[in-house]
mmCIF file of C-alpha atoms and ligand atoms in Angstrom:
data_model
loop_
_atom_site.group_PDB
_atom_site.id
_atom_site.type_symbol
_atom_site.label_atom_id
_atom_site.label_comp_id
_atom_site.label_asym_id
_atom_site.label_seq_id
_atom_site.Cartn_x
_atom_site.Cartn_y
_atom_site.Cartn_z
ATOM 1 C CA MET A 13 43.522 -31.914 -93.864
ATOM 2 C CA LYS A 14 41.907 -28.502 -93.554
ATOM 3 C CA LYS A 15 43.368 -26.121 -90.997
ATOM 4 C CA ILE A 16 41.235 -24.999 -88.055
ATOM 5 C CA ILE A 17 40.943 -21.427 -86.806
ATOM 6 C CA LEU A 18 39.026 -20.117 -83.797
ATOM 7 C CA ILE A 19 37.907 -16.486 -83.980
ATOM 8 C CA THR A 20 36.375 -14.773 -80.939
ATOM 9 C CA GLY A 21 34.009 -11.879 -81.626
ATOM 10 C CA ALA A 22 33.062 -13.076 -85.108
ATOM 11 C CA THR A 23 29.556 -11.572 -85.071
ATOM 12 C CA SER A 24 30.732 -8.153 -86.244
ATOM 13 C CA GLY A 25 33.538 -5.978 -87.543
ATOM 14 C CA ILE A 26 37.096 -7.282 -87.653
ATOM 15 C CA GLY A 27 36.215 -10.777 -86.419
ATOM 16 C CA GLN A 28 33.508 -11.210 -89.035
ATOM 17 C CA ALA A 29 35.869 -9.979 -91.763
ATOM 18 C CA CYS A 30 38.456 -12.521 -90.566
ATOM 19 C CA ALA A 31 35.854 -15.303 -90.705
ATOM 20 C CA ARG A 32 35.087 -14.446 -94.339
ATOM 21 C CA LYS A 33 38.775 -14.174 -95.243
ATOM 22 C CA PHE A 34 39.772 -17.512 -93.713
ATOM 23 C CA ALA A 35 36.635 -19.245 -95.042
ATOM 24 C CA SER A 36 37.532 -18.094 -98.540
ATOM 25 C CA ALA A 37 40.975 -19.685 -98.015
ATOM 26 C CA GLY A 38 39.497 -23.082 -97.106
ATOM 27 C CA TYR A 39 39.805 -23.064 -93.297
ATOM 28 C CA GLN A 40 37.443 -24.834 -90.910
ATOM 29 C CA ILE A 41 36.305 -22.103 -88.564
ATOM 30 C CA ILE A 42 35.027 -21.874 -85.000
ATOM 31 C CA ILE A 43 33.114 -18.609 -84.761
ATOM 32 C CA THR A 44 32.169 -17.238 -81.344
ATOM 33 C CA GLY A 45 30.229 -14.346 -79.838
ATOM 34 C CA ARG A 46 27.229 -13.639 -77.630
ATOM 35 C CA ARG A 47 24.665 -12.893 -80.362
ATOM 36 C CA SER A 48 23.438 -16.323 -81.423
ATOM 37 C CA GLU A 49 21.281 -15.107 -84.344
ATOM 38 C CA ARG A 50 24.296 -13.448 -85.921
ATOM 39 C CA LEU A 51 26.419 -16.543 -85.386
ATOM 40 C CA ALA A 52 23.742 -18.674 -87.047
ATOM 41 C CA ALA A 53 23.436 -16.295 -90.014
ATOM 42 C CA LEU A 54 27.214 -16.126 -90.498
ATOM 43 C CA LYS A 55 27.508 -19.911 -90.329
ATOM 44 C CA VAL A 56 24.924 -20.295 -93.108
ATOM 45 C CA GLU A 57 26.571 -17.561 -95.194
ATOM 46 C CA LEU A 58 30.059 -19.097 -94.961
ATOM 47 C CA GLU A 59 28.795 -22.621 -95.601
ATOM 48 C CA GLN A 60 26.859 -21.522 -98.679
ATOM 49 C CA GLN A 61 29.380 -19.066 -100.110
ATOM 50 C CA PHE A 62 32.627 -20.914 -99.428
ATOM 51 C CA ASP A 63 31.497 -24.492 -98.753
ATOM 52 C CA ALA A 64 33.204 -23.994 -95.377
ATOM 53 C CA THR A 65 32.806 -26.171 -92.283
ATOM 54 C CA ILE A 66 31.747 -23.951 -89.391
ATOM 55 C CA LEU A 67 31.225 -24.523 -85.669
ATOM 56 C CA ALA A 68 29.319 -21.674 -84.009
ATOM 57 C CA LEU A 69 29.737 -21.318 -80.231
ATOM 58 C CA GLU A 70 27.812 -18.788 -78.203
ATOM 59 C CA PHE A 71 29.419 -17.603 -74.962
ATOM 60 C CA ASP A 72 30.491 -14.482 -73.133
ATOM 61 C CA VAL A 73 34.294 -14.315 -72.880
ATOM 62 C CA GLN A 74 33.912 -12.618 -69.480
ATOM 63 C CA ASP A 75 32.310 -15.756 -68.083
ATOM 64 C CA ARG A 76 35.219 -17.985 -67.059
ATOM 65 C CA LYS A 77 33.059 -21.023 -66.349
ATOM 66 C CA ALA A 78 31.256 -20.729 -69.689
ATOM 67 C CA VAL A 79 34.558 -20.383 -71.556
ATOM 68 C CA GLU A 80 36.004 -23.417 -69.782
ATOM 69 C CA ALA A 81 32.840 -25.498 -70.272
ATOM 70 C CA THR A 82 32.570 -24.645 -73.976
ATOM 71 C CA LEU A 83 36.180 -24.623 -75.135
ATOM 72 C CA GLY A 84 37.197 -27.359 -72.722
ATOM 73 C CA ASN A 85 34.703 -29.710 -74.374
ATOM 74 C CA LEU A 86 35.239 -29.110 -78.069
ATOM 75 C CA PRO A 87 34.222 -31.992 -80.333
ATOM 76 C CA GLU A 88 37.328 -34.075 -81.055
ATOM 77 C CA ALA A 89 37.343 -33.126 -84.728
ATOM 78 C CA TRP A 90 37.696 -29.472 -83.723
ATOM 79 C CA GLN A 91 40.447 -29.743 -81.129
ATOM 80 C CA SER A 92 43.467 -29.461 -83.386
ATOM 81 C CA ILE A 93 43.345 -25.684 -83.572
ATOM 82 C CA ASP A 94 46.016 -24.106 -85.769
ATOM 83 C CA ILE A 95 45.164 -20.440 -85.218
ATOM 84 C CA LEU A 96 43.408 -18.587 -82.394
ATOM 85 C CA ILE A 97 42.375 -14.987 -82.992
ATOM 86 C CA ASN A 98 41.638 -13.306 -79.655
ATOM 87 C CA ASN A 99 39.563 -10.535 -81.166
ATOM 88 C CA ALA A 100 36.477 -10.152 -78.927
ATOM 89 C CA GLY A 101 36.711 -6.797 -77.233
ATOM 90 C CA LEU A 102 35.221 -3.389 -76.769
ATOM 91 C CA ALA A 103 35.482 0.120 -75.434
ATOM 92 C CA ALA A 104 32.691 1.231 -73.092
ATOM 93 C CA GLY A 105 32.406 5.009 -72.765
ATOM 94 C CA ARG A 106 34.936 7.729 -73.464
ATOM 95 C CA ASP A 107 35.208 9.885 -70.349
ATOM 96 C CA PHE A 108 37.762 11.732 -68.290
ATOM 97 C CA PHE A 109 39.214 9.521 -65.552
ATOM 98 C CA GLU A 110 37.355 11.409 -62.818
ATOM 99 C CA ASP A 111 33.996 11.081 -64.603
ATOM 100 C CA ALA A 112 34.234 7.557 -65.940
ATOM 101 C CA ASN A 113 31.912 4.798 -64.871
ATOM 102 C CA MET A 114 33.358 1.929 -62.814
ATOM 103 C CA ASP A 115 31.032 -0.600 -64.467
ATOM 104 C CA ASP A 116 32.396 0.426 -67.881
ATOM 105 C CA TRP A 117 35.930 -0.063 -66.583
ATOM 106 C CA GLU A 118 35.126 -3.512 -65.273
ATOM 107 C CA THR A 119 33.421 -4.500 -68.528
ATOM 108 C CA MET A 120 36.479 -3.478 -70.552
ATOM 109 C CA LEU A 121 38.974 -5.213 -68.273
ATOM 110 C CA ASN A 122 36.819 -8.322 -67.947
ATOM 111 C CA THR A 123 36.362 -8.575 -71.714
ATOM 112 C CA ASN A 124 39.635 -7.348 -73.213
ATOM 113 C CA VAL A 125 41.990 -8.823 -70.603
ATOM 114 C CA HIS A 126 40.276 -11.562 -68.585
ATOM 115 C CA GLY A 127 38.366 -12.845 -71.632
ATOM 116 C CA LEU A 128 41.572 -13.130 -73.643
ATOM 117 C CA LEU A 129 43.206 -15.012 -70.768
ATOM 118 C CA TYR A 130 40.298 -17.431 -70.273
ATOM 119 C CA VAL A 131 40.119 -18.283 -73.980
ATOM 120 C CA SER A 132 43.902 -18.605 -74.303
ATOM 121 C CA LYS A 133 44.178 -20.884 -71.251
ATOM 122 C CA ALA A 134 41.546 -23.167 -72.781
ATOM 123 C CA ILE A 135 43.202 -23.365 -76.211
ATOM 124 C CA VAL A 136 46.936 -23.303 -75.428
ATOM 125 C CA PRO A 137 46.962 -26.900 -74.053
ATOM 126 C CA LEU A 138 45.608 -28.119 -77.401
ATOM 127 C CA MET A 139 48.425 -26.321 -79.229
ATOM 128 C CA VAL A 140 51.052 -27.561 -76.761
ATOM 129 C CA VAL A 141 50.041 -31.172 -77.530
ATOM 130 C CA ASN A 142 50.488 -30.495 -81.249
ATOM 131 C CA LYS A 143 53.716 -28.542 -80.692
ATOM 132 C CA LYS A 144 52.472 -25.837 -83.048
ATOM 133 C CA GLY A 145 49.993 -23.030 -83.272
ATOM 134 C CA HIS A 146 49.563 -19.315 -83.812
ATOM 135 C CA ILE A 147 47.828 -16.961 -81.406
ATOM 136 C CA ILE A 148 46.862 -13.578 -82.803
ATOM 137 C CA ASN A 149 45.804 -11.026 -80.189
ATOM 138 C CA MET A 150 43.842 -7.924 -81.106
ATOM 139 C CA GLY A 151 45.613 -4.993 -79.530
ATOM 140 C CA SER A 152 45.237 -1.417 -80.723
ATOM 141 C CA VAL A 153 47.137 1.772 -81.282
ATOM 142 C CA ALA A 154 45.491 2.489 -77.885
ATOM 143 C CA GLY A 155 47.813 -0.172 -76.480
ATOM 144 C CA LYS A 156 50.828 1.788 -77.668
ATOM 145 C CA GLU A 157 49.808 5.389 -76.858
ATOM 146 C CA VAL A 158 47.344 6.758 -74.312
ATOM 147 C CA TYR A 159 44.868 9.385 -75.493
ATOM 148 C CA GLU A 160 42.588 11.785 -73.610
ATOM 149 C CA LYS A 161 39.543 9.983 -72.140
ATOM 150 C CA GLY A 162 40.973 6.650 -73.257
ATOM 151 C CA ASN A 163 42.260 5.682 -69.764
ATOM 152 C CA VAL A 164 41.026 2.156 -69.018
ATOM 153 C CA TYR A 165 40.418 1.119 -72.633
ATOM 154 C CA CYS A 166 44.047 2.074 -73.325
ATOM 155 C CA ALA A 167 45.188 0.241 -70.193
ATOM 156 C CA SER A 168 43.367 -2.901 -71.323
ATOM 157 C CA LYS A 169 45.117 -2.794 -74.687
ATOM 158 C CA PHE A 170 48.504 -2.050 -73.061
ATOM 159 C CA ALA A 171 47.823 -5.269 -71.129
ATOM 160 C CA VAL A 172 47.106 -7.111 -74.382
ATOM 161 C CA ASP A 173 50.431 -5.852 -75.738
ATOM 162 C CA ALA A 174 52.319 -6.970 -72.611
ATOM 163 C CA LEU A 175 50.571 -10.341 -72.528
ATOM 164 C CA SER A 176 51.350 -10.916 -76.198
ATOM 165 C CA LYS A 177 55.054 -10.402 -75.492
ATOM 166 C CA ALA A 178 54.876 -12.640 -72.425
ATOM 167 C CA MET A 179 52.988 -15.394 -74.249
ATOM 168 C CA ARG A 180 55.462 -15.244 -77.151
ATOM 169 C CA ILE A 181 58.415 -15.814 -74.830
ATOM 170 C CA ASP A 182 56.786 -18.573 -72.793
ATOM 171 C CA LEU A 183 55.208 -20.473 -75.699
ATOM 172 C CA LEU A 184 58.135 -20.366 -78.111
ATOM 173 C CA LYS A 185 59.382 -23.728 -76.843
ATOM 174 C CA TYR A 186 56.198 -25.334 -78.207
ATOM 175 C CA ASN A 187 56.563 -23.653 -81.626
ATOM 176 C CA ILE A 188 53.542 -21.514 -80.845
ATOM 177 C CA LYS A 189 53.772 -18.108 -82.494
ATOM 178 C CA VAL A 190 52.169 -15.032 -80.950
ATOM 179 C CA THR A 191 51.322 -11.947 -82.987
ATOM 180 C CA ALA A 192 49.714 -8.756 -81.709
ATOM 181 C CA ILE A 193 47.808 -6.597 -84.176
ATOM 182 C CA HIS A 194 47.591 -2.893 -83.302
ATOM 183 C CA PRO A 195 45.257 -1.090 -85.712
ATOM 184 C CA GLY A 196 44.260 2.554 -85.607
ATOM 185 C CA ALA A 197 40.606 3.478 -86.164
ATOM 186 C CA VAL A 198 38.628 0.762 -87.952
ATOM 187 C CA GLU A 199 35.044 1.433 -89.064
ATOM 188 C CA THR A 200 33.034 -1.337 -87.384
ATOM 189 C CA GLU A 201 30.382 -1.377 -84.653
ATOM 190 C CA PHE A 202 33.143 -0.444 -82.185
ATOM 191 C CA ALA A 203 32.182 3.258 -81.897
ATOM 192 C CA LEU A 204 28.451 2.491 -81.683
ATOM 193 C CA VAL A 205 29.189 0.102 -78.799
ATOM 194 C CA ARG A 206 31.543 2.586 -77.145
ATOM 195 C CA PHE A 207 28.913 5.338 -77.248
ATOM 196 C CA LYS A 208 26.134 2.955 -76.221
ATOM 197 C CA GLY A 209 24.063 3.234 -79.377
ATOM 198 C CA ASP A 210 24.502 7.000 -79.955
ATOM 199 C CA ALA A 211 24.848 6.959 -83.766
ATOM 200 C CA ASP A 212 25.848 10.652 -84.035
ATOM 201 C CA LYS A 213 28.736 10.272 -81.594
ATOM 202 C CA ALA A 214 29.756 7.053 -83.279
ATOM 203 C CA ALA A 215 29.776 8.659 -86.743
ATOM 204 C CA ALA A 216 31.844 11.602 -85.435
ATOM 205 C CA THR A 217 34.628 9.147 -84.568
ATOM 206 C CA TYR A 218 35.357 8.795 -88.273
ATOM 207 C CA THR A 219 34.793 12.420 -89.375
ATOM 208 C CA GLY A 220 37.640 13.837 -91.447
ATOM 209 C CA ILE A 221 39.580 10.585 -91.713
ATOM 210 C CA LYS A 222 39.448 7.518 -93.889
ATOM 211 C CA PRO A 223 39.391 4.733 -91.322
ATOM 212 C CA LEU A 224 40.597 1.207 -91.881
ATOM 213 C CA SER A 225 37.978 -1.404 -92.707
ATOM 214 C CA GLY A 226 37.555 -4.784 -91.068
ATOM 215 C CA ASP A 227 38.747 -6.298 -94.355
ATOM 216 C CA ASP A 228 41.996 -4.283 -94.179
ATOM 217 C CA VAL A 229 42.759 -5.746 -90.761
ATOM 218 C CA ALA A 230 41.686 -9.251 -91.819
ATOM 219 C CA ASP A 231 44.071 -9.069 -94.796
ATOM 220 C CA THR A 232 46.936 -8.138 -92.452
ATOM 221 C CA ILE A 233 46.094 -10.951 -90.046
ATOM 222 C CA PHE A 234 45.856 -13.416 -92.918
ATOM 223 C CA TYR A 235 49.288 -12.358 -94.199
ATOM 224 C CA CYS A 236 50.836 -12.839 -90.731
ATOM 225 C CA SER A 237 49.263 -16.301 -90.499
ATOM 226 C CA GLN A 238 50.657 -17.607 -93.789
ATOM 227 C CA LEU A 239 54.389 -17.236 -93.127
ATOM 228 C CA PRO A 240 56.785 -20.169 -92.715
ATOM 229 C CA PRO A 241 57.296 -21.655 -89.219
ATOM 230 C CA HIS A 242 60.533 -19.724 -88.618
ATOM 231 C CA VAL A 243 58.968 -16.341 -89.422
ATOM 232 C CA CYS A 244 56.830 -14.588 -86.788
ATOM 233 C CA ILE A 245 55.491 -11.075 -87.194
ATOM 234 C CA ASN A 246 55.560 -10.095 -83.547
HETATM 235 P P1 LIG B 330 32.765 -4.700 -83.122
HETATM 236 O O1 LIG B 330 31.969 -4.070 -82.059
HETATM 237 O O2 LIG B 330 32.308 -4.549 -84.529
HETATM 238 O O3 LIG B 330 32.992 -6.256 -82.799
HETATM 239 C C1 LIG B 330 33.298 -6.683 -81.514
HETATM 240 C C2 LIG B 330 33.139 -8.194 -81.426
HETATM 241 O O4 LIG B 330 33.516 -8.614 -80.104
HETATM 242 C C3 LIG B 330 31.707 -8.635 -81.649
HETATM 243 O O5 LIG B 330 31.686 -9.793 -82.447
HETATM 244 C C4 LIG B 330 31.209 -8.960 -80.245
HETATM 245 O O6 LIG B 330 30.291 -10.047 -80.281
HETATM 246 C C5 LIG B 330 32.500 -9.435 -79.560
HETATM 247 N N1 LIG B 330 32.421 -9.285 -78.110
HETATM 248 C C6 LIG B 330 32.394 -8.143 -77.395
HETATM 249 N N2 LIG B 330 32.247 -8.412 -76.087
HETATM 250 C C7 LIG B 330 32.173 -9.766 -75.979
HETATM 251 C C8 LIG B 330 31.996 -10.654 -74.903
HETATM 252 N N3 LIG B 330 31.880 -10.227 -73.639
HETATM 253 N N4 LIG B 330 31.962 -11.987 -75.148
HETATM 254 C C9 LIG B 330 32.087 -12.452 -76.416
HETATM 255 N N5 LIG B 330 32.251 -11.658 -77.482
HETATM 256 C C10 LIG B 330 32.276 -10.324 -77.273
HETATM 257 O O7 LIG B 330 34.241 -4.072 -82.959
HETATM 258 P P2 LIG B 330 35.619 -4.363 -83.735
HETATM 259 O O8 LIG B 330 35.466 -5.394 -84.755
HETATM 260 O O9 LIG B 330 36.167 -3.052 -84.127
HETATM 261 O O10 LIG B 330 36.489 -4.885 -82.510
HETATM 262 C C11 LIG B 330 37.203 -6.098 -82.525
HETATM 263 C C12 LIG B 330 38.480 -5.918 -81.722
HETATM 264 O O11 LIG B 330 39.309 -4.961 -82.365
HETATM 265 C C13 LIG B 330 38.280 -5.416 -80.285
HETATM 266 O O12 LIG B 330 39.171 -6.123 -79.440
HETATM 267 C C14 LIG B 330 38.686 -3.949 -80.380
HETATM 268 O O13 LIG B 330 39.144 -3.455 -79.147
HETATM 269 C C15 LIG B 330 39.794 -4.034 -81.411
HETATM 270 N N6 LIG B 330 40.128 -2.810 -82.120
HETATM 271 C C16 LIG B 330 39.161 -2.081 -82.748
HETATM 272 C C17 LIG B 330 39.509 -0.912 -83.418
HETATM 273 C C18 LIG B 330 38.486 -0.050 -84.056
HETATM 274 O O14 LIG B 330 38.767 1.138 -84.289
HETATM 275 N N7 LIG B 330 37.310 -0.573 -84.407
HETATM 276 C C19 LIG B 330 40.923 -0.468 -83.506
HETATM 277 C C20 LIG B 330 41.844 -1.327 -82.806
HETATM 278 C C21 LIG B 330 41.456 -2.447 -82.154
HETATM 279 P P3 LIG B 330 28.908 -10.123 -79.460
HETATM 280 O O15 LIG B 330 28.452 -8.722 -79.199
HETATM 281 O O16 LIG B 330 28.005 -10.916 -80.360
HETATM 282 O O17 LIG B 330 29.278 -10.870 -78.227
HETATM 283 C C1 LIG B 331 40.340 1.356 -81.192
HETATM 284 C C2 LIG B 331 41.092 2.488 -81.800
HETATM 285 O O1 LIG B 331 41.842 4.891 -81.445
HETATM 286 O O2 LIG B 331 39.534 4.343 -80.917
HETATM 287 O O3 LIG B 331 41.192 0.548 -80.453
HETATM 288 O O4 LIG B 331 41.292 3.611 -79.479
HETATM 289 S S1 LIG B 331 40.924 3.910 -80.850
#
């Protein structure tokens, strides 16, 4: 039987690269995001290129009721989820603490922390029943070190790091592995989103460095997901 993976934030960047990587390896994939046209296009691409079976689900991870309604009512054939990648996330703005916008802060916390919790709470019961599973949370180097004007984005990723450790301890008894991935700069739509469509500011994020690509991160995630049951890359 084919394995099933659920990837949040599959319409772009790291999540989209993961969808391609796992499709090429024969997984059945649940792809999620808010942009339905992109989900539809990716579904067609993966079905045609890899003969993959894809379920596309459109919802906002910040919306607890929508997450519960969608993931709490998965078709039976899709409930036996082997891997969950909690990838949906963003930075909104890059400002000194005293200048930053409260709405940006709420968006980051609601997406990167609350969204991860809502999705995990919907999927963990399915893994508990099966007594196996692997949850892969997208942290960041920003969840390990704080940088100037990173304040609440960094705090949200510190929370992802702490929650990954907490989930790993609590879920071990069900043979559920938890891995946190903490990349440095990855060239995706992340900077464009952070700077609210300002392409010059976004491009400057990557000036003078060779950033990671979404494929680099997807390769790392794939490696972590293929290890024997007794091996967990924390
Ligand atoms: P992108 O902007 O390219 O992709 C972000 C993805 O998250 C999109 O698919 C977007 O889908 C989804 N998303 C954002 N908000 C929501 C929401 N409220 N509900 C549902 N889906 C949402 O950025 P990346 O691929 O770079 O980012 C992926 C993850 O990697 C994030 O958690 C980010 O913090 C983390 N990360 C990124 C790094 C980088 O330098 N790029 C480095 C380290 C970590 P849609 O808009 O369709 O909803
Ligand atoms: C994204 C990487 O360095 O822009 O998490 O915070 S960084």
